[in-house]
Structures are given as C-alpha cells and as structure tokens.
PDB file of N, CA, C and O in Angstrom:
ATOM      1  N   MET A1409     -89.249  56.545  -8.890  1.00 75.00           N
ATOM      2  CA  MET A1409     -89.836  56.174  -7.509  1.00 75.00           C
ATOM      3  C   MET A1409     -90.344  54.634  -7.477  1.00 75.00           C
ATOM      4  O   MET A1409     -90.931  54.428  -6.532  1.00 75.00           O
ATOM      5  N   LYS A1410     -90.407  54.089  -8.885  1.00 80.00           N
ATOM      6  CA  LYS A1410     -90.867  52.862  -8.937  1.00 80.00           C
ATOM      7  C   LYS A1410     -89.993  51.864  -8.143  1.00 80.00           C
ATOM      8  O   LYS A1410     -90.407  51.022  -7.501  1.00 80.00           O
ATOM      9  N   TRP A1411     -88.719  52.148  -8.130  1.00 74.00           N
ATOM     10  CA  TRP A1411     -87.793  51.150  -7.326  1.00 74.00           C
ATOM     11  C   TRP A1411     -88.182  51.296  -5.719  1.00 74.00           C
ATOM     12  O   TRP A1411     -88.350  50.236  -4.939  1.00 74.00           O
ATOM     13  N   LEU A1412     -88.495  52.473  -5.362  1.00 73.00           N
ATOM     14  CA  LEU A1412     -88.963  52.632  -3.941  1.00 73.00           C
ATOM     15  C   LEU A1412     -90.121  51.814  -3.560  1.00 73.00           C
ATOM     16  O   LEU A1412     -90.410  51.239  -2.660  1.00 73.00           O
ATOM     17  N   LYS A1413     -91.252  51.652  -4.681  1.00 74.00           N
ATOM     18  CA  LYS A1413     -92.245  50.905  -4.232  1.00 74.00           C
ATOM     19  C   LYS A1413     -92.035  49.451  -4.140  1.00 74.00           C
ATOM     20  O   LYS A1413     -92.678  48.929  -3.233  1.00 74.00           O
ATOM     21  N   GLU A1414     -91.290  48.989  -5.077  1.00 68.00           N
ATOM     22  CA  GLU A1414     -90.657  47.717  -5.104  1.00 68.00           C
ATOM     23  C   GLU A1414     -90.081  47.172  -3.705  1.00 68.00           C
ATOM     24  O   GLU A1414     -90.471  46.073  -3.525  1.00 68.00           O
ATOM     25  N   VAL A1415     -89.258  48.033  -3.190  1.00 60.00           N
ATOM     26  CA  VAL A1415     -88.665  48.130  -1.927  1.00 60.00           C
ATOM     27  C   VAL A1415     -89.727  47.831  -0.949  1.00 60.00           C
ATOM     28  O   VAL A1415     -89.712  47.051  -0.216  1.00 60.00           O
ATOM     29  N   TYR A1416     -90.456  48.695  -0.840  1.00 64.00           N
ATOM     30  CA  TYR A1416     -91.671  48.648   0.002  1.00 64.00           C
ATOM     31  C   TYR A1416     -92.484  47.613   0.074  1.00 64.00           C
ATOM     32  O   TYR A1416     -92.766  47.051   1.048  1.00 64.00           O
ATOM     33  N   ASP A1417     -92.754  47.030  -1.351  1.00 68.00           N
ATOM     34  CA  ASP A1417     -93.649  45.881  -1.361  1.00 68.00           C
ATOM     35  C   ASP A1417     -92.828  44.600  -0.783  1.00 68.00           C
ATOM     36  O   ASP A1417     -93.590  43.643  -0.606  1.00 68.00           O
ATOM     37  N   LEU A1418     -91.650  44.501  -0.856  1.00 64.00           N
ATOM     38  CA  LEU A1418     -91.194  43.444  -0.355  1.00 64.00           C
ATOM     39  C   LEU A1418     -91.254  43.204   1.255  1.00 64.00           C
ATOM     40  O   LEU A1418     -91.403  42.143   1.863  1.00 64.00           O
ATOM     41  N   PHE A1419     -91.494  44.415   1.965  1.00 64.00           N
ATOM     42  CA  PHE A1419     -91.893  44.330   3.350  1.00 64.00           C
ATOM     43  C   PHE A1419     -93.214  44.923   3.769  1.00 64.00           C
ATOM     44  O   PHE A1419     -93.514  45.622   4.701  1.00 64.00           O
ATOM     45  N   VAL A1420     -94.161  44.834   2.891  1.00 69.00           N
ATOM     46  CA  VAL A1420     -95.652  45.267   2.999  1.00 69.00           C
ATOM     47  C   VAL A1420     -96.279  44.833   4.365  1.00 69.00           C
ATOM     48  O   VAL A1420     -97.110  45.681   4.946  1.00 69.00           O
ATOM     49  N   ASP A1421     -96.061  43.700   4.740  1.00 68.00           N
ATOM     50  CA  ASP A1421     -96.592  43.533   6.062  1.00 68.00           C
ATOM     51  C   ASP A1421     -95.978  44.154   7.249  1.00 68.00           C
ATOM     52  O   ASP A1421     -96.748  44.107   8.050  1.00 68.00           O
ATOM     53  N   ASP A1422     -94.991  44.433   7.291  1.00 74.00           N
ATOM     54  CA  ASP A1422     -94.420  45.157   8.394  1.00 74.00           C
ATOM     55  C   ASP A1422     -93.727  46.521   7.819  1.00 74.00           C
ATOM     56  O   ASP A1422     -92.581  46.622   7.445  1.00 74.00           O
ATOM     57  N   PRO A1423     -94.395  47.660   7.813  1.00 76.00           N
ATOM     58  CA  PRO A1423     -93.915  48.944   7.535  1.00 76.00           C
ATOM     59  C   PRO A1423     -92.664  49.396   8.042  1.00 76.00           C
ATOM     60  O   PRO A1423     -91.874  49.919   7.532  1.00 76.00           O
ATOM     61  N   ARG A1424     -92.469  48.913   9.416  1.00 78.00           N
ATOM     62  CA  ARG A1424     -91.305  49.450   9.960  1.00 78.00           C
ATOM     63  C   ARG A1424     -89.949  48.664   9.336  1.00 78.00           C
ATOM     64  O   ARG A1424     -88.985  49.239   9.358  1.00 78.00           O
ATOM     65  N   LEU A1425     -90.061  47.204   8.784  1.00 78.00           N
ATOM     66  CA  LEU A1425     -88.985  46.739   8.032  1.00 78.00           C
ATOM     67  C   LEU A1425     -88.637  47.530   6.832  1.00 78.00           C
ATOM     68  O   LEU A1425     -87.462  47.678   6.549  1.00 78.00           O
ATOM     69  N   ALA A1426     -89.848  47.789   6.231  1.00 75.00           N
ATOM     70  CA  ALA A1426     -89.723  48.993   5.094  1.00 75.00           C
ATOM     71  C   ALA A1426     -88.830  50.203   5.248  1.00 75.00           C
ATOM     72  O   ALA A1426     -87.861  50.368   4.732  1.00 75.00           O
ATOM     73  N   LEU A1427     -89.115  51.040   6.395  1.00 81.00           N
ATOM     74  CA  LEU A1427     -88.515  52.125   6.847  1.00 81.00           C
ATOM     75  C   LEU A1427     -87.002  51.687   7.089  1.00 81.00           C
ATOM     76  O   LEU A1427     -86.116  52.515   6.595  1.00 81.00           O
ATOM     77  N   LEU A1428     -86.942  50.724   7.771  1.00 81.00           N
ATOM     78  CA  LEU A1428     -85.379  50.442   8.217  1.00 81.00           C
ATOM     79  C   LEU A1428     -84.568  49.506   6.992  1.00 81.00           C
ATOM     80  O   LEU A1428     -83.470  50.179   7.185  1.00 81.00           O
ATOM     81  N   SER A1429     -85.386  49.258   6.037  1.00 79.00           N
ATOM     82  CA  SER A1429     -84.298  48.832   4.795  1.00 79.00           C
ATOM     83  C   SER A1429     -84.068  49.764   4.100  1.00 79.00           C
ATOM     84  O   SER A1429     -82.658  50.289   3.606  1.00 79.00           O
ATOM     85  N   LEU A1430     -84.937  50.975   4.140  1.00 83.00           N
ATOM     86  CA  LEU A1430     -84.616  52.184   3.344  1.00 83.00           C
ATOM     87  C   LEU A1430     -83.550  52.997   4.262  1.00 83.00           C
ATOM     88  O   LEU A1430     -82.596  53.701   3.855  1.00 83.00           O
ATOM     89  N   VAL A1431     -83.449  52.878   5.477  1.00 86.00           N
ATOM     90  CA  VAL A1431     -82.616  53.693   6.316  1.00 86.00           C
ATOM     91  C   VAL A1431     -81.308  52.977   6.007  1.00 86.00           C
ATOM     92  O   VAL A1431     -80.183  53.475   6.158  1.00 86.00           O
ATOM     93  N   ALA A1432     -81.292  51.397   5.939  1.00 86.00           N
ATOM     94  CA  ALA A1432     -80.090  50.676   5.793  1.00 86.00           C
ATOM     95  C   ALA A1432     -79.430  51.244   4.251  1.00 86.00           C
ATOM     96  O   ALA A1432     -78.131  51.135   4.288  1.00 86.00           O
ATOM     97  N   LEU A1433     -80.367  51.306   3.433  1.00 87.00           N
ATOM     98  CA  LEU A1433     -79.840  51.731   1.923  1.00 87.00           C
ATOM     99  C   LEU A1433     -79.186  53.105   2.250  1.00 87.00           C
ATOM    100  O   LEU A1433     -78.148  53.426   1.545  1.00 87.00           O
ATOM    101  N   ALA A1434     -79.722  54.061   2.843  1.00 90.00           N
ATOM    102  CA  ALA A1434     -79.267  55.400   2.831  1.00 90.00           C
ATOM    103  C   ALA A1434     -77.762  55.311   3.596  1.00 90.00           C
ATOM    104  O   ALA A1434     -76.766  56.039   3.232  1.00 90.00           O
ATOM    105  N   VAL A1435     -77.637  54.638   4.722  1.00 88.00           N
ATOM    106  CA  VAL A1435     -76.386  54.427   5.520  1.00 88.00           C
ATOM    107  C   VAL A1435     -75.244  53.846   4.525  1.00 88.00           C
ATOM    108  O   VAL A1435     -74.366  54.259   4.532  1.00 88.00           O
ATOM    109  N   ALA A1436     -75.890  52.907   3.736  1.00 88.00           N
ATOM    110  CA  ALA A1436     -74.929  52.097   2.757  1.00 88.00           C
ATOM    111  C   ALA A1436     -74.351  53.214   1.943  1.00 88.00           C
ATOM    112  O   ALA A1436     -73.030  53.109   1.484  1.00 88.00           O
ATOM    113  N   LEU A1437     -75.298  53.894   1.345  1.00 90.00           N
ATOM    114  CA  LEU A1437     -75.001  54.877   0.270  1.00 90.00           C
ATOM    115  C   LEU A1437     -73.834  55.808   0.795  1.00 90.00           C
ATOM    116  O   LEU A1437     -72.744  56.251   0.087  1.00 90.00           O
ATOM    117  N   VAL A1438     -73.851  56.384   2.142  1.00 90.00           N
ATOM    118  CA  VAL A1438     -73.231  57.130   2.834  1.00 90.00           C
ATOM    119  C   VAL A1438     -71.805  56.731   2.709  1.00 90.00           C
ATOM    120  O   VAL A1438     -70.614  57.219   2.355  1.00 90.00           O
ATOM    121  N   VAL A1439     -71.493  55.588   3.434  1.00 88.00           N
ATOM    122  CA  VAL A1439     -70.692  54.729   3.607  1.00 88.00           C
ATOM    123  C   VAL A1439     -69.884  54.427   2.404  1.00 88.00           C
ATOM    124  O   VAL A1439     -68.493  54.715   2.308  1.00 88.00           O
ATOM    125  N   ALA A1440     -70.600  54.024   1.575  1.00 89.00           N
ATOM    126  CA  ALA A1440     -70.025  53.656   0.043  1.00 89.00           C
ATOM    127  C   ALA A1440     -69.370  54.870  -0.756  1.00 89.00           C
ATOM    128  O   ALA A1440     -68.199  55.081  -1.232  1.00 89.00           O
ATOM    129  N   LYS A1441     -69.851  56.319  -0.448  1.00 92.00           N
ATOM    130  CA  LYS A1441     -69.360  57.430  -0.891  1.00 92.00           C
ATOM    131  C   LYS A1441     -68.171  57.691  -0.277  1.00 92.00           C
ATOM    132  O   LYS A1441     -67.165  58.334  -0.694  1.00 92.00           O
ATOM    133  N   LEU A1442     -67.910  57.355   1.011  1.00 90.00           N
ATOM    134  CA  LEU A1442     -66.585  57.520   1.601  1.00 90.00           C
ATOM    135  C   LEU A1442     -65.683  56.542   1.139  1.00 90.00           C
ATOM    136  O   LEU A1442     -64.489  56.735   1.803  1.00 90.00           O
ATOM    137  N   GLY A1443     -66.160  55.606   0.391  1.00 87.00           N
ATOM    138  CA  GLY A1443     -64.926  54.675  -0.098  1.00 87.00           C
ATOM    139  C   GLY A1443     -64.617  53.355   0.574  1.00 87.00           C
ATOM    140  O   GLY A1443     -63.841  52.532   0.193  1.00 87.00           O
ATOM    141  N   ALA A1444     -65.736  53.117   1.511  1.00 87.00           N
ATOM    142  CA  ALA A1444     -65.722  51.837   2.199  1.00 87.00           C
ATOM    143  C   ALA A1444     -66.624  50.962   1.617  1.00 87.00           C
ATOM    144  O   ALA A1444     -67.767  50.521   2.274  1.00 87.00           O
ATOM    145  N   ARG A1445     -66.929  50.180   0.416  1.00 86.00           N
ATOM    146  CA  ARG A1445     -67.841  49.543  -0.189  1.00 86.00           C
ATOM    147  C   ARG A1445     -68.072  48.457   0.584  1.00 86.00           C
ATOM    148  O   ARG A1445     -69.218  47.954   0.834  1.00 86.00           O
ATOM    149  N   THR A1446     -67.099  47.568   1.099  1.00 90.00           N
ATOM    150  CA  THR A1446     -67.173  46.350   2.121  1.00 90.00           C
ATOM    151  C   THR A1446     -67.957  46.796   3.122  1.00 90.00           C
ATOM    152  O   THR A1446     -69.177  45.919   3.478  1.00 90.00           O
ATOM    153  N   ALA A1447     -67.734  47.758   3.758  1.00 89.00           N
ATOM    154  CA  ALA A1447     -68.456  48.280   5.118  1.00 89.00           C
ATOM    155  C   ALA A1447     -69.792  48.655   4.755  1.00 89.00           C
ATOM    156  O   ALA A1447     -70.651  48.376   5.370  1.00 89.00           O
ATOM    157  N   ALA A1448     -70.054  49.129   3.447  1.00 88.00           N
ATOM    158  CA  ALA A1448     -71.569  49.390   3.230  1.00 88.00           C
ATOM    159  C   ALA A1448     -72.406  48.336   3.008  1.00 88.00           C
ATOM    160  O   ALA A1448     -73.490  48.218   3.418  1.00 88.00           O
ATOM    161  N   GLY A1449     -71.787  47.278   2.297  1.00 88.00           N
ATOM    162  CA  GLY A1449     -72.675  46.048   1.984  1.00 88.00           C
ATOM    163  C   GLY A1449     -72.722  45.257   3.558  1.00 88.00           C
ATOM    164  O   GLY A1449     -73.746  44.722   3.720  1.00 88.00           O
ATOM    165  N   LEU A1450     -71.874  45.398   4.429  1.00 90.00           N
ATOM    166  CA  LEU A1450     -72.068  45.028   5.907  1.00 90.00           C
ATOM    167  C   LEU A1450     -73.047  45.761   6.646  1.00 90.00           C
ATOM    168  O   LEU A1450     -73.888  45.182   7.298  1.00 90.00           O
ATOM    169  N   ALA A1451     -73.064  47.024   6.494  1.00 87.00           N
ATOM    170  CA  ALA A1451     -74.174  47.873   7.110  1.00 87.00           C
ATOM    171  C   ALA A1451     -75.504  47.331   6.485  1.00 87.00           C
ATOM    172  O   ALA A1451     -76.341  47.298   7.412  1.00 87.00           O
ATOM    173  N   ILE A1452     -75.693  47.241   5.178  1.00 86.00           N
ATOM    174  CA  ILE A1452     -76.984  46.870   4.805  1.00 86.00           C
ATOM    175  C   ILE A1452     -77.246  45.421   5.358  1.00 86.00           C
ATOM    176  O   ILE A1452     -78.438  45.167   5.961  1.00 86.00           O
ATOM    177  N   PHE A1453     -76.608  44.614   5.418  1.00 90.00           N
ATOM    178  CA  PHE A1453     -76.705  43.078   6.039  1.00 90.00           C
ATOM    179  C   PHE A1453     -77.151  43.289   7.570  1.00 90.00           C
ATOM    180  O   PHE A1453     -78.178  42.789   7.818  1.00 90.00           O
ATOM    181  N   LEU A1454     -76.229  43.974   8.159  1.00 90.00           N
ATOM    182  CA  LEU A1454     -76.533  43.989   9.596  1.00 90.00           C
ATOM    183  C   LEU A1454     -77.881  44.836   9.999  1.00 90.00           C
ATOM    184  O   LEU A1454     -78.575  44.273  11.026  1.00 90.00           O
ATOM    185  N   VAL A1455     -78.248  45.712   9.492  1.00 86.00           N
ATOM    186  CA  VAL A1455     -79.427  46.593   9.652  1.00 86.00           C
ATOM    187  C   VAL A1455     -80.575  45.586   9.168  1.00 86.00           C
ATOM    188  O   VAL A1455     -81.454  45.645  10.049  1.00 86.00           O
ATOM    189  N   VAL A1456     -80.408  45.175   8.211  1.00 83.00           N
ATOM    190  CA  VAL A1456     -81.835  44.315   7.658  1.00 83.00           C
ATOM    191  C   VAL A1456     -81.875  43.277   8.521  1.00 83.00           C
ATOM    192  O   VAL A1456     -82.947  42.619   8.946  1.00 83.00           O
ATOM    193  N   ALA A1457     -80.613  42.547   8.663  1.00 86.00           N
ATOM    194  CA  ALA A1457     -80.588  41.208   9.458  1.00 86.00           C
ATOM    195  C   ALA A1457     -81.358  41.536  11.010  1.00 86.00           C
ATOM    196  O   ALA A1457     -81.996  40.985  11.529  1.00 86.00           O
ATOM    197  N   GLY A1458     -80.918  42.698  11.404  1.00 85.00           N
ATOM    198  CA  GLY A1458     -81.163  43.246  12.960  1.00 85.00           C
ATOM    199  C   GLY A1458     -82.702  43.466  12.877  1.00 85.00           C
ATOM    200  O   GLY A1458     -83.530  43.182  13.821  1.00 85.00           O
ATOM    201  N   SER A1459     -83.272  44.188  11.676  1.00 81.00           N
ATOM    202  CA  SER A1459     -84.646  44.409  11.779  1.00 81.00           C
ATOM    203  C   SER A1459     -85.481  43.353  11.620  1.00 81.00           C
ATOM    204  O   SER A1459     -86.446  43.246  12.265  1.00 81.00           O
ATOM    205  N   LEU A1460     -85.026  42.282  10.927  1.00 77.00           N
ATOM    206  CA  LEU A1460     -85.895  41.059  10.736  1.00 77.00           C
ATOM    207  C   LEU A1460     -85.903  40.339  12.155  1.00 77.00           C
ATOM    208  O   LEU A1460     -86.846  39.797  12.529  1.00 77.00           O
ATOM    209  N   TRP A1461     -85.003  40.243  13.053  1.00 83.00           N
ATOM    210  CA  TRP A1461     -84.731  39.514  13.892  1.00 83.00           C
ATOM    211  C   TRP A1461     -85.701  40.417  15.191  1.00 83.00           C
ATOM    212  O   TRP A1461     -86.377  39.463  15.767  1.00 83.00           O
ATOM    213  N   TYR A1462     -85.398  41.767  15.255  1.00 79.00           N
ATOM    214  CA  TYR A1462     -86.393  42.367  16.117  1.00 79.00           C
ATOM    215  C   TYR A1462     -87.884  42.261  15.661  1.00 79.00           C
ATOM    216  O   TYR A1462     -88.673  42.052  16.727  1.00 79.00           O
ATOM    217  N   SER A1463     -88.316  42.241  14.387  1.00 74.00           N
ATOM    218  CA  SER A1463     -89.588  41.931  13.906  1.00 74.00           C
ATOM    219  C   SER A1463     -90.094  40.641  14.319  1.00 74.00           C
ATOM    220  O   SER A1463     -91.110  40.642  14.860  1.00 74.00           O
ATOM    221  N   THR A1464     -89.390  39.573  14.304  1.00 75.00           N
ATOM    222  CA  THR A1464     -89.604  38.299  14.691  1.00 75.00           C
ATOM    223  C   THR A1464     -89.846  37.980  16.135  1.00 75.00           C
ATOM    224  O   THR A1464     -90.713  37.439  16.812  1.00 75.00           O
ATOM    225  N   ARG A1465     -88.974  38.674  16.785  1.00 80.00           N
ATOM    226  CA  ARG A1465     -89.076  38.621  18.325  1.00 80.00           C
ATOM    227  C   ARG A1465     -90.118  39.375  19.142  1.00 80.00           C
ATOM    228  O   ARG A1465     -90.693  39.029  20.114  1.00 80.00           O
ATOM    229  N   ARG A1466     -90.500  40.503  18.307  1.00 65.00           N
ATOM    230  CA  ARG A1466     -91.559  41.335  18.913  1.00 65.00           C
ATOM    231  C   ARG A1466     -92.700  40.860  18.686  1.00 65.00           C
ATOM    232  O   ARG A1466     -93.771  40.932  19.476  1.00 65.00           O
ATOM    233  N   ASP A1467     -92.985  39.924  17.504  1.00 55.00           N
ATOM    234  CA  ASP A1467     -94.549  39.182  17.516  1.00 55.00           C
ATOM    235  C   ASP A1467     -94.736  37.868  18.314  1.00 55.00           C
ATOM    236  O   ASP A1467     -94.046  37.195  18.846  1.00 55.00           O
TER     237      ASP A1467
END
C-alpha cells in the first residue's frame, strides 16, 4: 500500500484529484488486460488531464 500513499501524496492538496487518478489507473488496468495498451495509456492521460482541467476551472 506504500505506492498508493505515494500516488495520493502527489495530489494531497486536492483529494478529488487523488481519487480520480486512482480511477484512471483502474480503468487503464482493465483496458490493458483487454489487450489495448495504447488505449490504456490514453485513458490515463485523458482522465488525469481532464481532472486537472476541472480542478483549475473550479477554483
């Protein structure tokens, strides 16, 4: 669980970002297991970028 804390610490100022990054990792894991590794990377990028965009627009 140490890696989970390290990921969370990256987004410690905004817990929603931490949660959304974990959701992005879970979605990417499922997509990668289905055999679409490029799509998994794209999913991580899009979810994290969208989360950061939403967070900055909200504040």
